[in-house]
Amino acid sequence: DQQVKQNSPSLSVQEGRISILNCDYTNSMFDYFLWYKKYPAEGPTFLISISSIKDKNEDGRFTVFLNKSAKHLSLHIVPSQPGDSAVYFCAASARIRSSNTGKLIFGQGTTLQVKP
Amino acid sequence: GAGVSQSPSNKVTEKGKDVELRCDPISGHTALYWYRQSLGQGLEFLIYFQGNSAPDKSGLPSDRFSAERTGGSVSTLTIQRTQQEDSAVYLCASSLGRVGYTFGSGTRLTVV
């Protein structure tokens, strides 16, 4: 049961243009969503997150949009740079009782290539 | 240390042997997680430790897999009687909360 899905395994964009990475989820208990970026031979690094009480969060070139009714989130990178080329993972978590920690459920990842 | 440290970085083992993978989390992080990434796949949750609570083992794929966390710090993931399908990158992460989830660089396990 894939609770978090990234249906596009790869995406290629030209430098300077917008990159849009998409993610869908099925579990309505998820209340916190994150994007991670991964380079080869390294662990994933945190990029940006959003709480379910918001529909948009922006950090520099990166913006995450959340559409709760559609159970869909997206990551926009603008302008895209060659150094953004990496695998991007969407992740989600659900609050467990009163705890503020919990496992993250990851999507399969989308490989972004930004061409100079 | 400043980050999550995993050892070894690479491990090649023969089918049927046991292996131990180690994770040193960030000092003070109460939560520790193990994930694995098989070739072409996403990150698959394995096990989660939170303080002194019983670990969430719901992601362990079989009883050949086990993990422990000693003294609330270092964790060891043990795979007994390894199989070729166990080949993957095993990633450890630690956190204080749902923000600040930090991954190590992983252990690449190859079972031949």
GROMACS .gro file of C-alpha atoms in nm:
model
  228
    1ASP     CA    1   0.000   0.000   0.000
    2GLN     CA    2   0.184   0.306  -0.131
    3GLN     CA    3   0.059   0.589   0.089
    4VAL     CA    4   0.281   0.852  -0.075
    5LYS     CA    5   0.323   0.846  -0.452
    6GLN     CA    6   0.545   1.033  -0.690
    7ASN     CA    7   0.420   0.925  -1.028
    8SER     CA    8   0.693   1.089  -1.236
    9PRO     CA    9   1.022   0.902  -1.205
   10SER     CA   10   1.210   1.177  -1.388
   11LEU     CA   11   1.187   1.536  -1.501
   12SER     CA   12   1.413   1.740  -1.727
   13VAL     CA   13   1.402   2.121  -1.745
   14GLN     CA   14   1.615   2.396  -1.889
   15GLU     CA   15   1.821   2.617  -1.660
   16GLY     CA   16   1.625   2.926  -1.557
   17ARG     CA   17   1.285   2.767  -1.609
   18ILE     CA   18   1.047   2.638  -1.344
   19SER     CA   19   1.065   2.282  -1.213
   20ILE     CA   20   0.743   2.136  -1.074
   21LEU     CA   21   0.758   1.809  -0.883
   22ASN     CA   22   0.435   1.642  -0.779
   23CYS     CA   23   0.331   1.413  -0.498
   24ASP     CA   24   0.003   1.246  -0.403
   25TYR     CA   25  -0.094   1.084  -0.075
   26THR     CA   26  -0.380   0.867   0.040
   27ASN     CA   27  -0.372   0.882   0.421
   28SER     CA   28  -0.594   1.163   0.551
   29MET     CA   29  -0.417   1.142   0.889
   30PHE     CA   30  -0.100   1.293   0.743
   31ASP     CA   31  -0.056   1.642   0.881
   32TYR     CA   32   0.302   1.730   0.798
   33PHE     CA   33   0.475   1.708   0.462
   34LEU     CA   34   0.838   1.744   0.364
   35TRP     CA   35   1.061   1.745   0.059
   36TYR     CA   36   1.409   1.598   0.065
   37LYS     CA   37   1.684   1.619  -0.193
   38LYS     CA   38   1.935   1.342  -0.246
   39TYR     CA   39   2.264   1.340  -0.433
   40PRO     CA   40   2.433   1.010  -0.524
   41ALA     CA   41   2.623   0.844  -0.238
   42GLU     CA   42   2.481   1.090   0.015
   43GLY     CA   43   2.190   1.075   0.255
   44PRO     CA   44   1.875   1.278   0.182
   45THR     CA   45   1.886   1.638   0.301
   46PHE     CA   46   1.586   1.836   0.416
   47LEU     CA   47   1.464   2.099   0.173
   48ILE     CA   48   1.131   2.243   0.278
   49SER     CA   49   0.821   2.142   0.472
   50ILE     CA   50   0.458   2.237   0.517
   51SER     CA   51   0.200   2.179   0.786
   52SER     CA   52  -0.152   2.077   0.692
   53ILE     CA   53  -0.286   2.403   0.833
   54LYS     CA   54  -0.118   2.589   0.550
   55ASP     CA   55  -0.150   2.569   0.174
   56LYS     CA   56   0.179   2.731   0.078
   57ASN     CA   57   0.528   2.767   0.217
   58GLU     CA   58   0.808   2.952   0.046
   59ASP     CA   59   1.182   2.950   0.104
   60GLY     CA   60   1.389   3.134  -0.152
   61ARG     CA   61   1.363   2.958  -0.487
   62PHE     CA   62   1.159   2.675  -0.336
   63THR     CA   63   0.784   2.680  -0.278
   64VAL     CA   64   0.567   2.393  -0.161
   65PHE     CA   65   0.194   2.394  -0.228
   66LEU     CA   66  -0.054   2.172  -0.046
   67ASN     CA   67  -0.404   2.090  -0.173
   68LYS     CA   68  -0.566   1.890   0.108
   69SER     CA   69  -0.891   1.824  -0.073
   70ALA     CA   70  -0.700   1.664  -0.359
   71LYS     CA   71  -0.441   1.506  -0.127
   72HIS     CA   72  -0.174   1.655  -0.348
   73LEU     CA   73   0.138   1.858  -0.293
   74SER     CA   74   0.392   2.004  -0.527
   75LEU     CA   75   0.738   2.155  -0.510
   76HIS     CA   76   0.818   2.447  -0.735
   77ILE     CA   77   1.178   2.548  -0.801
   78VAL     CA   78   1.224   2.876  -0.981
   79PRO     CA   79   1.455   2.956  -1.140
   80SER     CA   80   1.600   2.607  -1.176
   81GLN     CA   81   1.980   2.572  -1.164
   82PRO     CA   82   2.207   2.286  -1.276
   83GLY     CA   83   2.303   2.230  -0.911
   84ASP     CA   84   1.941   2.141  -0.840
   85SER     CA   85   1.987   1.819  -1.037
   86ALA     CA   86   1.920   1.543  -0.783
   87VAL     CA   87   1.654   1.297  -0.668
   88TYR     CA   88   1.367   1.465  -0.485
   89PHE     CA   89   1.162   1.273  -0.231
   90CYS     CA   90   0.825   1.373  -0.094
   91ALA     CA   91   0.752   1.254   0.262
   92ALA     CA   92   0.460   1.269   0.502
   93SER     CA   93   0.396   1.199   0.866
   94ALA     CA   94   0.098   1.169   1.096
   95ARG     CA   95   0.094   1.289   1.455
   96ILE     CA   96   0.110   0.986   1.683
   97ARG     CA   97  -0.099   1.040   1.995
   98SER     CA   98   0.063   1.335   2.175
   99SER     CA   99   0.408   1.269   2.038
  100ASN     CA  100   0.574   1.522   1.814
  101THR     CA  101   0.787   1.261   1.640
  102GLY     CA  102   0.698   0.986   1.405
  103LYS     CA  103   0.812   0.791   1.108
  104LEU     CA  104   0.815   0.955   0.768
  105ILE     CA  105   0.656   0.778   0.475
  106PHE     CA  106   0.844   0.852   0.155
  107GLY     CA  107   0.749   0.852  -0.210
  108GLN     CA  108   0.955   0.674  -0.472
  109GLY     CA  109   1.143   0.988  -0.572
  110THR     CA  110   1.169   1.197  -0.887
  111THR     CA  111   1.502   1.249  -1.060
  112LEU     CA  112   1.535   1.611  -1.170
  113GLN     CA  113   1.783   1.707  -1.438
  114VAL     CA  114   1.842   2.075  -1.501
  115LYS     CA  115   2.019   2.134  -1.830
  116PRO     CA  116   2.252   2.432  -1.871
  117GLY     CA  117   2.972   1.449   1.608
  118ALA     CA  118   2.791   1.712   1.408
  119GLY     CA  119   2.595   1.470   1.192
  120VAL     CA  120   2.460   1.118   1.179
  121SER     CA  121   2.743   0.872   1.128
  122GLN     CA  122   2.697   0.527   0.975
  123SER     CA  123   2.946   0.245   0.944
  124PRO     CA  124   3.059   0.074   0.739
  125SER     CA  125   2.993   0.287   0.433
  126ASN     CA  126   3.010  -0.022   0.214
  127LYS     CA  127   2.967  -0.389   0.298
  128VAL     CA  128   2.990  -0.688   0.068
  129THR     CA  129   2.883  -1.016   0.222
  130GLU     CA  130   2.814  -1.368   0.112
  131LYS     CA  131   2.460  -1.497   0.101
  132GLY     CA  132   2.371  -1.663   0.431
  133LYS     CA  133   2.608  -1.458   0.645
  134ASP     CA  134   2.497  -1.221   0.920
  135VAL     CA  135   2.576  -0.848   0.902
  136GLU     CA  136   2.564  -0.563   1.151
  137LEU     CA  137   2.519  -0.202   1.048
  138ARG     CA  138   2.591   0.077   1.293
  139CYS     CA  139   2.439   0.422   1.338
  140ASP     CA  140   2.565   0.702   1.562
  141PRO     CA  141   2.289   0.964   1.583
  142ILE     CA  142   2.327   1.332   1.655
  143SER     CA  143   2.390   1.380   2.024
  144GLY     CA  144   2.069   1.459   2.211
  145HIS     CA  145   1.834   1.340   1.937
  146THR     CA  146   1.572   1.122   2.102
  147ALA     CA  147   1.434   0.960   1.788
  148LEU     CA  148   1.625   0.726   1.557
  149TYR     CA  149   1.501   0.569   1.236
  150TRP     CA  150   1.623   0.306   0.992
  151TYR     CA  151   1.522   0.311   0.627
  152ARG     CA  152   1.647   0.129   0.321
  153GLN     CA  153   1.657   0.219  -0.044
  154SER     CA  154   1.668  -0.064  -0.292
  155LEU     CA  155   1.781   0.001  -0.648
  156GLY     CA  156   1.529   0.226  -0.824
  157GLN     CA  157   1.301   0.237  -0.522
  158GLY     CA  158   1.201   0.496  -0.266
  159LEU     CA  159   1.294   0.499   0.099
  160GLU     CA  160   1.133   0.209   0.282
  161PHE     CA  161   1.072   0.253   0.655
  162LEU     CA  162   1.218  -0.027   0.869
  163ILE     CA  163   1.215   0.064   1.240
  164TYR     CA  164   1.183   0.365   1.469
  165PHE     CA  165   1.310   0.423   1.823
  166GLN     CA  166   1.172   0.705   2.038
  167GLY     CA  167   1.327   0.757   2.380
  168ASN     CA  168   1.245   0.471   2.616
  169SER     CA  169   0.929   0.370   2.432
  170ALA     CA  170   0.894   0.034   2.263
  171PRO     CA  171   1.028   0.062   1.908
  172ASP     CA  172   0.796   0.067   1.609
  173LYS     CA  173   0.911  -0.241   1.418
  174SER     CA  174   0.626  -0.239   1.170
  175GLY     CA  175   0.853  -0.194   0.868
  176LEU     CA  176   1.093  -0.482   0.925
  177PRO     CA  177   1.052  -0.711   0.622
  178SER     CA  178   1.118  -1.040   0.801
  179ASP     CA  179   1.230  -1.188   1.130
  180ARG     CA  180   1.584  -1.199   0.993
  181PHE     CA  181   1.596  -0.825   1.060
  182SER     CA  182   1.639  -0.683   1.408
  183ALA     CA  183   1.766  -0.361   1.561
  184GLU     CA  184   1.859  -0.233   1.898
  185ARG     CA  185   1.946   0.102   2.043
  186THR     CA  186   2.176   0.102   2.342
  187GLY     CA  187   2.167   0.375   2.604
  188GLY     CA  188   1.937   0.585   2.389
  189SER     CA  189   2.222   0.656   2.150
  190VAL     CA  190   2.401   0.416   1.911
  191SER     CA  191   2.187   0.176   1.712
  192THR     CA  192   2.276  -0.150   1.539
  193LEU     CA  193   2.069  -0.306   1.261
  194THR     CA  194   2.135  -0.678   1.228
  195ILE     CA  195   2.042  -0.887   0.926
  196GLN     CA  196   2.074  -1.261   0.976
  197ARG     CA  197   2.122  -1.515   0.697
  198THR     CA  198   2.143  -1.243   0.434
  199GLN     CA  199   1.971  -1.290   0.099
  200GLN     CA  200   2.039  -1.119  -0.232
  201GLU     CA  201   1.717  -0.920  -0.203
  202ASP     CA  202   1.862  -0.758   0.110
  203SER     CA  203   2.107  -0.567  -0.111
  204ALA     CA  204   2.025  -0.198  -0.067
  205VAL     CA  205   2.145   0.125   0.087
  206TYR     CA  206   2.053   0.129   0.455
  207LEU     CA  207   1.995   0.479   0.587
  208CYS     CA  208   1.977   0.593   0.945
  209ALA     CA  209   1.822   0.922   1.059
  210SER     CA  210   1.778   1.094   1.392
  211SER     CA  211   1.560   1.380   1.509
  212LEU     CA  212   1.433   1.575   1.806
  213GLY     CA  213   1.092   1.617   1.651
  214ARG     CA  214   0.931   1.598   1.312
  215VAL     CA  215   1.145   1.894   1.211
  216GLY     CA  216   1.517   1.840   1.194
  217TYR     CA  217   1.516   1.483   1.064
  218THR     CA  218   1.883   1.431   0.967
  219PHE     CA  219   2.008   1.137   0.762
  220GLY     CA  220   2.345   0.971   0.756
  221SER     CA  221   2.519   0.886   0.429
  222GLY     CA  222   2.408   0.527   0.448
  223THR     CA  223   2.562   0.180   0.429
  224ARG     CA  224   2.560   0.019   0.087
  225LEU     CA  225   2.506  -0.353   0.142
  226THR     CA  226   2.575  -0.596  -0.138
  227VAL     CA  227   2.492  -0.963  -0.089
  228VAL     CA  228   2.671  -1.190  -0.336
   0.00000   0.00000   0.00000
